PDB file of C-alpha atoms and ligand atoms in Angstrom:
ATOM      1  CA  MET A   8       0.000   0.000   0.000  1.00 66.00           C
ATOM      2  CA  PRO A   9       1.413   3.467  -0.888  1.00 72.00           C
ATOM      3  CA  GLU A  10       2.419   5.635   2.070  1.00 73.00           C
ATOM      4  CA  VAL A  11      -0.459   8.148   1.610  1.00 71.00           C
ATOM      5  CA  ASP A  12      -3.101   5.401   1.494  1.00 84.00           C
ATOM      6  CA  ARG A  13      -1.674   3.830   4.594  1.00 86.00           C
ATOM      7  CA  ALA A  14      -1.893   7.139   6.451  1.00 87.00           C
ATOM      8  CA  ALA A  15      -5.487   7.650   5.283  1.00 87.00           C
ATOM      9  CA  ALA A  16      -6.419   4.117   6.338  1.00 87.00           C
ATOM     10  CA  SER A  17      -4.936   4.602   9.763  1.00 89.00           C
ATOM     11  CA  ARG A  18      -6.808   7.923  10.183  1.00 90.00           C
ATOM     12  CA  ALA A  19     -10.035   6.175   9.190  1.00 88.00           C
ATOM     13  CA  ALA A  20      -9.360   3.413  11.714  1.00 89.00           C
ATOM     14  CA  VAL A  21      -8.778   5.964  14.471  1.00 91.00           C
ATOM     15  CA  SER A  22     -11.992   7.804  13.700  1.00 91.00           C
ATOM     16  CA  ALA A  23     -13.980   4.535  13.550  1.00 92.00           C
ATOM     17  CA  ARG A  24     -12.579   3.573  16.947  1.00 94.00           C
ATOM     18  CA  ARG A  25     -13.569   6.961  18.344  1.00 95.00           C
ATOM     19  CA  ALA A  26     -17.095   6.587  16.964  1.00 95.00           C
ATOM     20  CA  ARG A  27     -17.418   3.152  18.580  1.00 96.00           C
ATOM     21  CA  ALA A  28     -16.139   4.533  21.887  1.00 96.00           C
ATOM     22  CA  ALA A  29     -18.852   7.243  21.724  1.00 96.00           C
ATOM     23  CA  VAL A  30     -21.510   4.570  21.170  1.00 96.00           C
ATOM     24  CA  LYS A  31     -20.263   2.614  24.196  1.00 95.00           C
ATOM     25  CA  GLU A  32     -20.237   5.749  26.320  1.00 94.00           C
ATOM     26  CA  ALA A  33     -23.824   6.556  25.317  1.00 92.00           C
ATOM     27  CA  VAL A  34     -24.931   3.084  26.419  1.00 91.00           C
ATOM     28  CA  ARG A  35     -22.925   3.324  29.626  1.00 90.00           C
ATOM     29  CA  SER A  36     -24.475   6.664  30.568  1.00 86.00           C
ATOM     30  CA  GLY A  37     -27.987   5.507  29.675  1.00 82.00           C
ATOM     31  CA  THR A  38     -28.471   8.016  26.821  1.00 84.00           C
ATOM     32  CA  ARG A  39     -28.915   5.139  24.369  1.00 90.00           C
ATOM     33  CA  SER A  40     -30.268   1.672  24.979  1.00 90.00           C
ATOM     34  CA  ALA A  41     -28.181  -1.350  23.972  1.00 93.00           C
ATOM     35  CA  LEU A  42     -31.145  -2.693  22.038  1.00 93.00           C
ATOM     36  CA  GLU A  43     -31.416   0.453  19.929  1.00 94.00           C
ATOM     37  CA  VAL A  44     -27.657   0.323  19.234  1.00 96.00           C
ATOM     38  CA  ALA A  45     -27.988  -3.282  18.042  1.00 96.00           C
ATOM     39  CA  GLU A  46     -30.952  -2.422  15.795  1.00 95.00           C
ATOM     40  CA  THR A  47     -28.977   0.485  14.288  1.00 96.00           C
ATOM     41  CA  ALA A  48     -26.064  -1.885  13.592  1.00 97.00           C
ATOM     42  CA  TRP A  49     -28.356  -4.285  11.752  1.00 96.00           C
ATOM     43  CA  ASP A  50     -30.117  -1.534   9.786  1.00 96.00           C
ATOM     44  CA  ASP A  51     -26.855   0.029   8.642  1.00 96.00           C
ATOM     45  CA  PRO A  52     -23.884  -2.308   8.055  1.00 95.00           C
ATOM     46  CA  GLY A  53     -21.556   0.660   7.480  1.00 94.00           C
ATOM     47  CA  SER A  54     -22.336   2.278  10.862  1.00 96.00           C
ATOM     48  CA  PRO A  55     -19.974   2.488  13.857  1.00 96.00           C
ATOM     49  CA  GLU A  56     -22.570   0.413  15.729  1.00 97.00           C
ATOM     50  CA  SER A  57     -22.094  -2.391  13.224  1.00 97.00           C
ATOM     51  CA  GLY A  58     -18.359  -2.498  13.955  1.00 97.00           C
ATOM     52  CA  LEU A  59     -18.842  -2.699  17.713  1.00 97.00           C
ATOM     53  CA  ARG A  60     -17.955  -6.004  19.333  1.00 97.00           C
ATOM     54  CA  VAL A  61     -20.894  -7.645  21.105  1.00 97.00           C
ATOM     55  CA  ARG A  62     -18.663  -8.122  24.146  1.00 97.00           C
ATOM     56  CA  GLU A  63     -18.048  -4.364  24.321  1.00 96.00           C
ATOM     57  CA  LEU A  64     -21.748  -3.595  24.036  1.00 96.00           C
ATOM     58  CA  LEU A  65     -22.509  -6.009  26.881  1.00 95.00           C
ATOM     59  CA  GLN A  66     -19.773  -4.578  29.078  1.00 94.00           C
ATOM     60  CA  ALA A  67     -21.214  -1.093  28.618  1.00 93.00           C
ATOM     61  CA  LEU A  68     -24.309  -2.354  30.446  1.00 90.00           C
ATOM     62  CA  ARG A  69     -24.620  -1.726  34.146  1.00 80.00           C
ATOM     63  CA  GLY A  70     -23.590  -4.610  36.348  1.00 74.00           C
ATOM     64  CA  LEU A  71     -22.034  -6.650  33.537  1.00 82.00           C
ATOM     65  CA  GLY A  72     -18.314  -7.180  34.138  1.00 83.00           C
ATOM     66  CA  PRO A  73     -16.008  -9.166  31.841  1.00 88.00           C
ATOM     67  CA  ALA A  74     -16.797 -12.532  33.476  1.00 87.00           C
ATOM     68  CA  ARG A  75     -20.558 -12.087  33.288  1.00 85.00           C
ATOM     69  CA  ALA A  76     -20.286 -10.791  29.700  1.00 91.00           C
ATOM     70  CA  SER A  77     -18.403 -13.975  28.736  1.00 92.00           C
ATOM     71  CA  SER A  78     -21.077 -16.204  30.192  1.00 89.00           C
ATOM     72  CA  VAL A  79     -23.836 -14.200  28.444  1.00 91.00           C
ATOM     73  CA  LEU A  80     -21.959 -14.556  25.124  1.00 95.00           C
ATOM     74  CA  ASP A  81     -21.678 -18.258  25.797  1.00 93.00           C
ATOM     75  CA  GLU A  82     -25.420 -18.564  26.556  1.00 89.00           C
ATOM     76  CA  LEU A  83     -26.238 -16.688  23.362  1.00 93.00           C
ATOM     77  CA  GLY A  84     -23.879 -18.804  21.264  1.00 95.00           C
ATOM     78  CA  ILE A  85     -21.855 -15.783  20.151  1.00 96.00           C
ATOM     79  CA  ALA A  86     -18.056 -15.930  19.796  1.00 96.00           C
ATOM     80  CA  GLU A  87     -15.960 -13.518  21.877  1.00 95.00           C
ATOM     81  CA  VAL A  88     -14.639 -11.609  18.860  1.00 96.00           C
ATOM     82  CA  LYS A  89     -17.946 -11.152  17.015  1.00 97.00           C
ATOM     83  CA  ARG A  90     -19.022  -7.676  15.986  1.00 98.00           C
ATOM     84  CA  LEU A  91     -22.708  -6.699  15.950  1.00 98.00           C
ATOM     85  CA  GLY A  92     -22.756  -6.476  12.158  1.00 97.00           C
ATOM     86  CA  GLY A  93     -21.250  -9.946  11.811  1.00 97.00           C
ATOM     87  CA  LEU A  94     -23.968 -11.798  13.715  1.00 97.00           C
ATOM     88  CA  GLY A  95     -26.085 -14.410  11.961  1.00 95.00           C
ATOM     89  CA  ALA A  96     -29.884 -14.238  11.933  1.00 91.00           C
ATOM     90  CA  ARG A  97     -30.373 -16.598  14.856  1.00 91.00           C
ATOM     91  CA  GLN A  98     -27.718 -14.850  16.931  1.00 94.00           C
ATOM     92  CA  ARG A  99     -29.489 -11.530  16.277  1.00 94.00           C
ATOM     93  CA  VAL A 100     -32.783 -12.970  17.488  1.00 89.00           C
ATOM     94  CA  ARG A 101     -31.175 -14.279  20.678  1.00 91.00           C
ATOM     95  CA  LEU A 102     -29.296 -11.047  21.412  1.00 94.00           C
ATOM     96  CA  ARG A 103     -32.424  -8.975  20.723  1.00 91.00           C
ATOM     97  CA  GLU A 104     -34.437 -11.125  23.145  1.00 86.00           C
ATOM     98  CA  TYR A 105     -31.750 -10.905  25.795  1.00 88.00           C
ATOM     99  CA  LEU A 106     -31.488  -7.093  25.564  1.00 89.00           C
ATOM    100  CA  ARG A 107     -35.254  -6.706  25.516  1.00 83.00           C
ATOM    101  CA  ALA A 108     -35.656  -8.822  28.672  1.00 76.00           C
ATOM    102  CA  ARG A 109     -32.894  -6.891  30.362  1.00 78.00           C
ATOM    103  CA  GLY A 110     -34.443  -3.534  29.480  1.00 68.00           C
ATOM    104  CA  SER A 111     -37.868  -4.405  30.784  1.00 53.00           C
ATOM    105  CA  GLY A 112     -37.075  -6.893  33.499  1.00 48.00           C
ATOM    106  CA  GLY A 113     -35.072  -7.388  36.629  1.00 47.00           C
ATOM    107  CA  PHE A 114     -32.263  -5.025  35.765  1.00 60.00           C
ATOM    108  CA  ARG A 115     -34.148  -1.854  36.475  1.00 71.00           C
ATOM    109  CA  GLY A 116     -32.542   0.599  38.823  1.00 81.00           C
ATOM    110  CA  ARG A 117     -34.039   1.169  42.229  1.00 87.00           C
ATOM    111  CA  LEU A 118     -36.343   3.997  43.159  1.00 94.00           C
ATOM    112  CA  VAL A 119     -35.551   5.282  46.648  1.00 95.00           C
ATOM    113  CA  VAL A 120     -37.898   7.778  48.264  1.00 97.00           C
ATOM    114  CA  LEU A 121     -36.633   9.950  51.087  1.00 97.00           C
ATOM    115  CA  ALA A 122     -39.458  11.367  53.192  1.00 95.00           C
ATOM    116  CA  GLY A 123     -39.955  12.346  56.805  1.00 93.00           C
ATOM    117  CA  PRO A 124     -41.475  15.032  58.959  1.00 89.00           C
ATOM    118  CA  THR A 125     -40.989  18.647  58.081  1.00 81.00           C
ATOM    119  CA  ALA A 126     -37.670  20.192  59.200  1.00 82.00           C
ATOM    120  CA  VAL A 127     -36.138  16.794  59.977  1.00 89.00           C
ATOM    121  CA  GLY A 128     -33.362  17.729  57.558  1.00 90.00           C
ATOM    122  CA  LYS A 129     -34.414  15.937  54.367  1.00 92.00           C
ATOM    123  CA  GLY A 130     -33.267  18.961  52.410  1.00 91.00           C
ATOM    124  CA  THR A 131     -29.901  19.003  54.210  1.00 93.00           C
ATOM    125  CA  VAL A 132     -29.369  15.301  53.599  1.00 96.00           C
ATOM    126  CA  SER A 133     -30.318  15.585  49.922  1.00 94.00           C
ATOM    127  CA  SER A 134     -28.095  18.673  49.484  1.00 93.00           C
ATOM    128  CA  TYR A 135     -25.241  16.752  51.103  1.00 95.00           C
ATOM    129  CA  ILE A 136     -25.824  13.886  48.674  1.00 94.00           C
ATOM    130  CA  ARG A 137     -26.003  16.297  45.709  1.00 90.00           C
ATOM    131  CA  GLU A 138     -22.679  17.787  46.723  1.00 91.00           C
ATOM    132  CA  HIS A 139     -20.732  14.719  47.840  1.00 92.00           C
ATOM    133  CA  TYR A 140     -22.173  11.989  45.624  1.00 89.00           C
ATOM    134  CA  PRO A 141     -22.496  13.626  42.175  1.00 83.00           C
ATOM    135  CA  GLU A 142     -23.042  10.190  40.637  1.00 81.00           C
ATOM    136  CA  VAL A 143     -26.380   9.830  42.473  1.00 87.00           C
ATOM    137  CA  LEU A 144     -29.320  10.822  40.317  1.00 92.00           C
ATOM    138  CA  LEU A 145     -31.585  13.061  42.350  1.00 95.00           C
ATOM    139  CA  SER A 146     -34.916  13.743  40.730  1.00 96.00           C
ATOM    140  CA  VAL A 147     -35.598  17.471  40.198  1.00 97.00           C
ATOM    141  CA  SER A 148     -39.175  18.352  41.165  1.00 98.00           C
ATOM    142  CA  ALA A 149     -41.409  20.996  39.659  1.00 98.00           C
ATOM    143  CA  THR A 150     -42.850  23.473  42.152  1.00 98.00           C
ATOM    144  CA  THR A 151     -45.153  26.489  42.116  1.00 98.00           C
ATOM    145  CA  ARG A 152     -43.299  28.171  44.991  1.00 97.00           C
ATOM    146  CA  ALA A 153     -40.863  31.015  44.358  1.00 97.00           C
ATOM    147  CA  PRO A 154     -37.126  30.289  44.432  1.00 97.00           C
ATOM    148  CA  ARG A 155     -35.256  30.958  47.687  1.00 95.00           C
ATOM    149  CA  PRO A 156     -31.941  32.810  47.487  1.00 96.00           C
ATOM    150  CA  GLY A 157     -29.286  30.524  46.053  1.00 94.00           C
ATOM    151  CA  GLU A 158     -31.704  28.069  44.502  1.00 94.00           C
ATOM    152  CA  ILE A 159     -30.987  27.279  40.872  1.00 95.00           C
ATOM    153  CA  GLU A 160     -33.586  26.518  38.211  1.00 97.00           C
ATOM    154  CA  GLY A 161     -33.215  22.915  37.039  1.00 95.00           C
ATOM    155  CA  VAL A 162     -30.872  21.986  39.894  1.00 92.00           C
ATOM    156  CA  HIS A 163     -32.987  22.434  43.032  1.00 92.00           C
ATOM    157  CA  TYR A 164     -36.375  22.696  41.340  1.00 96.00           C
ATOM    158  CA  PHE A 165     -38.080  23.588  38.101  1.00 98.00           C
ATOM    159  CA  PHE A 166     -39.921  26.728  39.172  1.00 98.00           C
ATOM    160  CA  VAL A 167     -43.201  26.889  37.265  1.00 98.00           C
ATOM    161  CA  ASP A 168     -46.426  28.896  37.450  1.00 98.00           C
ATOM    162  CA  ASP A 169     -49.835  27.427  38.263  1.00 98.00           C
ATOM    163  CA  ASP A 170     -50.906  27.109  34.625  1.00 98.00           C
ATOM    164  CA  THR A 171     -47.789  25.171  33.706  1.00 98.00           C
ATOM    165  CA  PHE A 172     -48.245  22.891  36.719  1.00 98.00           C
ATOM    166  CA  ASP A 173     -51.912  22.299  35.747  1.00 98.00           C
ATOM    167  CA  GLY A 174     -50.802  21.399  32.224  1.00 98.00           C
ATOM    168  CA  MET A 175     -48.290  18.879  33.560  1.00 97.00           C
ATOM    169  CA  ILE A 176     -51.010  17.262  35.679  1.00 97.00           C
ATOM    170  CA  ASP A 177     -53.413  17.124  32.707  1.00 96.00           C
ATOM    171  CA  ARG A 178     -50.821  15.493  30.488  1.00 95.00           C
ATOM    172  CA  GLY A 179     -50.060  12.860  33.148  1.00 95.00           C
ATOM    173  CA  GLU A 180     -46.469  14.024  33.416  1.00 96.00           C
ATOM    174  CA  PHE A 181     -46.182  13.557  37.180  1.00 97.00           C
ATOM    175  CA  LEU A 182     -45.251  10.338  38.922  1.00 96.00           C
ATOM    176  CA  GLU A 183     -46.762  11.994  41.995  1.00 98.00           C
ATOM    177  CA  TRP A 184     -47.665  15.499  43.073  1.00 98.00           C
ATOM    178  CA  ALA A 185     -49.015  17.169  46.194  1.00 97.00           C
ATOM    179  CA  THR A 186     -49.883  20.472  47.783  1.00 96.00           C
ATOM    180  CA  VAL A 187     -47.419  20.799  50.655  1.00 90.00           C
ATOM    181  CA  HIS A 188     -48.165  22.778  53.849  1.00 79.00           C
ATOM    182  CA  ASN A 189     -51.454  23.883  52.228  1.00 82.00           C
ATOM    183  CA  GLN A 190     -49.434  26.243  50.110  1.00 89.00           C
ATOM    184  CA  SER A 191     -47.460  25.418  47.022  1.00 97.00           C
ATOM    185  CA  ARG A 192     -47.641  22.417  44.763  1.00 98.00           C
ATOM    186  CA  TYR A 193     -44.706  20.076  44.158  1.00 98.00           C
ATOM    187  CA  GLY A 194     -44.442  17.182  41.725  1.00 98.00           C
ATOM    188  CA  THR A 195     -41.983  14.598  40.410  1.00 98.00           C
ATOM    189  CA  PRO A 196     -41.715  14.606  36.595  1.00 97.00           C
ATOM    190  CA  ARG A 197     -42.216  11.016  35.478  1.00 94.00           C
ATOM    191  CA  PRO A 198     -40.231  10.710  32.170  1.00 92.00           C
ATOM    192  CA  PRO A 199     -36.702  11.234  33.574  1.00 93.00           C
ATOM    193  CA  VAL A 200     -37.381   8.824  36.441  1.00 93.00           C
ATOM    194  CA  GLU A 201     -38.697   6.130  34.068  1.00 89.00           C
ATOM    195  CA  ALA A 202     -35.813   6.560  31.628  1.00 87.00           C
ATOM    196  CA  THR A 203     -33.216   6.305  34.373  1.00 88.00           C
ATOM    197  CA  LEU A 204     -34.732   3.214  35.978  1.00 86.00           C
ATOM    198  CA  SER A 205     -35.005   1.468  32.597  1.00 79.00           C
ATOM    199  CA  SER A 206     -31.345   2.140  31.933  1.00 77.00           C
ATOM    200  CA  GLY A 207     -30.562   0.205  35.109  1.00 76.00           C
ATOM    201  CA  ARG A 208     -29.614   3.204  37.253  1.00 84.00           C
ATOM    202  CA  SER A 209     -31.218   4.168  40.538  1.00 87.00           C
ATOM    203  CA  VAL A 210     -33.008   7.416  41.348  1.00 95.00           C
ATOM    204  CA  LEU A 211     -33.519   9.256  44.614  1.00 97.00           C
ATOM    205  CA  LEU A 212     -36.646  11.318  45.305  1.00 97.00           C
ATOM    206  CA  GLU A 213     -36.854  13.733  48.214  1.00 97.00           C
ATOM    207  CA  ILE A 214     -40.569  14.376  48.629  1.00 95.00           C
ATOM    208  CA  ASP A 215     -43.283  14.773  51.243  1.00 91.00           C
ATOM    209  CA  LEU A 216     -45.346  12.018  52.820  1.00 91.00           C
ATOM    210  CA  GLN A 217     -48.364  12.351  50.517  1.00 93.00           C
ATOM    211  CA  GLY A 218     -46.033  11.990  47.536  1.00 96.00           C
ATOM    212  CA  ALA A 219     -44.309   8.951  49.110  1.00 96.00           C
ATOM    213  CA  ARG A 220     -47.703   7.245  49.449  1.00 95.00           C
ATOM    214  CA  GLN A 221     -48.503   7.895  45.795  1.00 96.00           C
ATOM    215  CA  VAL A 222     -45.151   6.425  44.757  1.00 96.00           C
ATOM    216  CA  ARG A 223     -45.830   3.331  46.873  1.00 93.00           C
ATOM    217  CA  ALA A 224     -49.141   2.864  45.041  1.00 92.00           C
ATOM    218  CA  ALA A 225     -47.665   3.507  41.584  1.00 90.00           C
ATOM    219  CA  MET A 226     -44.399   1.610  42.076  1.00 88.00           C
ATOM    220  CA  PRO A 227     -44.630  -1.034  44.781  1.00 84.00           C
ATOM    221  CA  ASP A 228     -40.934  -1.900  44.368  1.00 83.00           C
ATOM    222  CA  ALA A 229     -39.813   1.543  45.522  1.00 91.00           C
ATOM    223  CA  VAL A 230     -37.840   1.665  48.772  1.00 92.00           C
ATOM    224  CA  LEU A 231     -39.438   4.131  51.170  1.00 95.00           C
ATOM    225  CA  VAL A 232     -37.085   5.753  53.659  1.00 96.00           C
ATOM    226  CA  PHE A 233     -38.295   7.699  56.676  1.00 97.00           C
ATOM    227  CA  LEU A 234     -35.829  10.184  58.090  1.00 97.00           C
ATOM    228  CA  LEU A 235     -36.306  10.570  61.849  1.00 96.00           C
ATOM    229  CA  PRO A 236     -35.238  13.437  64.102  1.00 94.00           C
ATOM    230  CA  PRO A 237     -33.128  12.420  67.120  1.00 92.00           C
ATOM    231  CA  SER A 238     -36.069  13.673  69.262  1.00 92.00           C
ATOM    232  CA  TRP A 239     -39.236  15.793  69.070  1.00 89.00           C
ATOM    233  CA  ASP A 240     -37.507  18.660  70.909  1.00 88.00           C
ATOM    234  CA  GLU A 241     -34.711  18.614  68.393  1.00 89.00           C
ATOM    235  CA  LEU A 242     -37.261  18.757  65.584  1.00 87.00           C
ATOM    236  CA  VAL A 243     -38.908  21.842  67.117  1.00 85.00           C
ATOM    237  CA  ARG A 244     -35.487  23.443  67.606  1.00 84.00           C
ATOM    238  CA  ARG A 245     -34.547  22.827  63.968  1.00 82.00           C
ATOM    239  CA  LEU A 246     -37.827  24.193  62.694  1.00 78.00           C
ATOM    240  CA  VAL A 247     -37.679  27.377  64.742  1.00 76.00           C
ATOM    241  CA  GLY A 248     -33.926  27.693  64.227  1.00 70.00           C
ATOM    242  CA  ARG A 249     -34.252  27.800  60.457  1.00 62.00           C
ATOM    243  CA  GLY A 250     -35.895  31.203  60.720  1.00 69.00           C
ATOM    244  CA  THR A 251     -37.043  31.285  57.121  1.00 72.00           C
ATOM    245  CA  GLU A 252     -40.772  30.997  57.911  1.00 74.00           C
ATOM    246  CA  SER A 253     -43.211  33.264  59.779  1.00 83.00           C
ATOM    247  CA  SER A 254     -44.512  32.059  63.172  1.00 85.00           C
ATOM    248  CA  ALA A 255     -47.878  31.165  61.659  1.00 86.00           C
ATOM    249  CA  GLU A 256     -46.043  29.145  59.043  1.00 81.00           C
ATOM    250  CA  GLN A 257     -43.897  27.489  61.737  1.00 81.00           C
ATOM    251  CA  ALA A 258     -47.012  26.455  63.683  1.00 85.00           C
ATOM    252  CA  ARG A 259     -48.547  25.017  60.533  1.00 81.00           C
ATOM    253  CA  ARG A 260     -45.392  23.060  59.738  1.00 78.00           C
ATOM    254  CA  LEU A 261     -45.164  21.671  63.317  1.00 82.00           C
ATOM    255  CA  GLU A 262     -48.711  20.445  63.043  1.00 85.00           C
ATOM    256  CA  THR A 263     -47.889  18.727  59.749  1.00 79.00           C
ATOM    257  CA  ALA A 264     -44.726  17.249  61.329  1.00 83.00           C
ATOM    258  CA  GLN A 265     -46.708  15.682  64.173  1.00 87.00           C
ATOM    259  CA  VAL A 266     -49.075  13.931  61.782  1.00 86.00           C
ATOM    260  CA  GLU A 267     -46.182  12.906  59.564  1.00 85.00           C
ATOM    261  CA  LEU A 268     -44.232  11.302  62.435  1.00 92.00           C
ATOM    262  CA  GLU A 269     -47.168   8.989  63.021  1.00 93.00           C
ATOM    263  CA  ALA A 270     -46.771   7.607  59.503  1.00 93.00           C
ATOM    264  CA  GLN A 271     -43.321   6.071  60.063  1.00 94.00           C
ATOM    265  CA  GLY A 272     -44.769   2.549  60.277  1.00 94.00           C
ATOM    266  CA  GLU A 273     -45.632   2.711  56.558  1.00 94.00           C
ATOM    267  CA  PHE A 274     -41.943   2.981  55.647  1.00 95.00           C
ATOM    268  CA  ASP A 275     -39.416   0.263  54.757  1.00 93.00           C
ATOM    269  CA  VAL A 276     -36.325   1.855  56.272  1.00 94.00           C
ATOM    270  CA  HIS A 277     -35.851   4.315  59.146  1.00 95.00           C
ATOM    271  CA  ILE A 278     -32.781   6.494  59.357  1.00 96.00           C
ATOM    272  CA  VAL A 279     -32.113   8.802  62.304  1.00 96.00           C
ATOM    273  CA  ASN A 280     -30.713  12.115  61.166  1.00 96.00           C
ATOM    274  CA  ASP A 281     -28.336  12.842  64.051  1.00 94.00           C
ATOM    275  CA  ASP A 282     -25.350  13.045  61.731  1.00 96.00           C
ATOM    276  CA  VAL A 283     -25.885  14.275  58.166  1.00 96.00           C
ATOM    277  CA  ARG A 284     -22.855  12.480  56.733  1.00 97.00           C
ATOM    278  CA  ARG A 285     -23.867   9.105  58.121  1.00 97.00           C
ATOM    279  CA  ALA A 286     -27.536   9.533  57.227  1.00 97.00           C
ATOM    280  CA  ALA A 287     -26.547  10.475  53.652  1.00 96.00           C
ATOM    281  CA  ARG A 288     -24.241   7.447  53.412  1.00 95.00           C
ATOM    282  CA  GLU A 289     -27.065   5.149  54.531  1.00 96.00           C
ATOM    283  CA  VAL A 290     -29.405   6.596  51.911  1.00 96.00           C
ATOM    284  CA  VAL A 291     -26.775   6.264  49.158  1.00 93.00           C
ATOM    285  CA  ASP A 292     -26.118   2.633  50.152  1.00 91.00           C
ATOM    286  CA  LEU A 293     -29.789   1.858  49.536  1.00 91.00           C
ATOM    287  CA  LEU A 294     -29.454   2.905  45.892  1.00 88.00           C
ATOM    288  CA  ALA A 295     -27.201  -0.043  45.017  1.00 77.00           C
ATOM    289  CA  VAL A 296     -29.030  -2.908  43.277  1.00 58.00           C
ATOM    290  CA  PRO A 297     -27.716  -6.390  44.108  1.00 45.00           C
ATOM    291  CA  GLY A 298     -26.738  -8.180  40.906  1.00 41.00           C
ATOM    292  CA  GLY A 299     -27.603  -5.084  38.877  1.00 46.00           C
ATOM    293  CA  ALA A 300     -26.010  -1.683  38.664  1.00 44.00           C
ATOM    294  CA  PRO A 301     -22.959  -1.169  40.887  1.00 42.00           C
ATOM    295  CA  ARG A 302     -23.188   1.342  43.698  1.00 42.00           C
ATOM    296  CA  PRO A 303     -24.069   4.735  42.160  1.00 44.00           C
TER     297      PRO A 303
HETATM  298  P1  LIG B   5     -39.224  23.208  50.302  1.00 94.67           P
HETATM  299  O1  LIG B   5     -40.260  24.213  49.851  1.00 94.67           O
HETATM  300  O2  LIG B   5     -38.742  23.486  51.702  1.00 94.67           O
HETATM  301  O3  LIG B   5     -38.120  23.039  49.300  1.00 94.67           O
HETATM  302  O4  LIG B   5     -39.963  21.815  50.350  1.00 94.67           O
HETATM  303  C1  LIG B   5     -41.112  21.659  51.068  1.00 94.67           C
HETATM  304  C2  LIG B   5     -41.523  20.218  51.074  1.00 94.67           C
HETATM  305  O5  LIG B   5     -41.901  19.778  49.755  1.00 94.67           O
HETATM  306  C3  LIG B   5     -40.453  19.237  51.548  1.00 94.67           C
HETATM  307  O6  LIG B   5     -41.054  18.384  52.510  1.00 94.67           O
HETATM  308  C4  LIG B   5     -40.100  18.454  50.305  1.00 94.67           C
HETATM  309  O7  LIG B   5     -39.730  17.132  50.632  1.00 94.67           O
HETATM  310  C5  LIG B   5     -41.408  18.478  49.559  1.00 94.67           C
HETATM  311  N1  LIG B   5     -41.232  18.215  48.131  1.00 94.67           N
HETATM  312  C6  LIG B   5     -40.240  18.651  47.316  1.00 94.67           C
HETATM  313  N2  LIG B   5     -40.418  18.187  46.078  1.00 94.67           N
HETATM  314  C7  LIG B   5     -41.530  17.428  46.098  1.00 94.67           C
HETATM  315  C8  LIG B   5     -42.224  16.648  45.100  1.00 94.67           C
HETATM  316  O8  LIG B   5     -41.849  16.562  43.939  1.00 94.67           O
HETATM  317  N3  LIG B   5     -43.349  16.014  45.502  1.00 94.67           N
HETATM  318  C9  LIG B   5     -43.811  16.068  46.768  1.00 94.67           C
HETATM  319  N4  LIG B   5     -44.903  15.372  47.047  1.00 94.67           N
HETATM  320  N5  LIG B   5     -43.184  16.769  47.727  1.00 94.67           N
HETATM  321  C10 LIG B   5     -42.062  17.453  47.395  1.00 94.67           C
END
């Protein structure tokens, strides 16, 4: 091969490798499903997807290390070195079935709901998690309340007006929603939660008790966590100490807190919030799915 052609061929090989790496990364991050990548490979034999080794596609899936990928390849009757585009008809059928079952079955991520009485420190624990465990996917709620100083649109909440919130309810876009403290409305947008769970990753919701009950009804597999104050006196101290609400508002929140404390029996896990770091660690540990995605 002449020198120029060789250089061009090696550039083409590098760019093909880069394109395949991008495909793997998209599957790893959950932006693309492995099934859709395989279908693209079979629709277009010249695509980067087509050149991707089946082993590499499998290893981009959550919870599938090299050993497990080898045994899956073995079960599917696919040789280690096979690329997606090189699979025979029967191998395609088997791989398609496997990826379909994985996408809809037992490899879903876990939905963990953090609730508890008002002022117990749910917000502090979730902020701690947001800051110290950036790999944890915290659902961003929509709310009709105004932003507090320092709160960022799309990070802490999506701040919306009443009409927008009504529209989201009408279109069935909420996994759950509630009016909290008889004041503003808060809701969990359903599509991002669904997409994340289907990709095998876990999601954390920090919501009120009414919302937690709706999630239990809609998704019985969800893990419901109740954050407890070290004592009632401590809860009162934290509520008054925050100083962001009027005294009428404080009284209303205390009343809500009392009713909410009585609901702890409905929850799967109880965590005492006497130390934010430890409480956060315990919540994060619950997001790991045995046999599925590794710890977030
Ligand atoms: P804050 O206004 O202090 O941010 O939140 C007030 C309350 O609303 C907290 O108890 C918080 O857990 C709850 N909350 C936040 N987002 C949601 C949500 O999407 N759904 C429900 N049901 N409650 C939420």
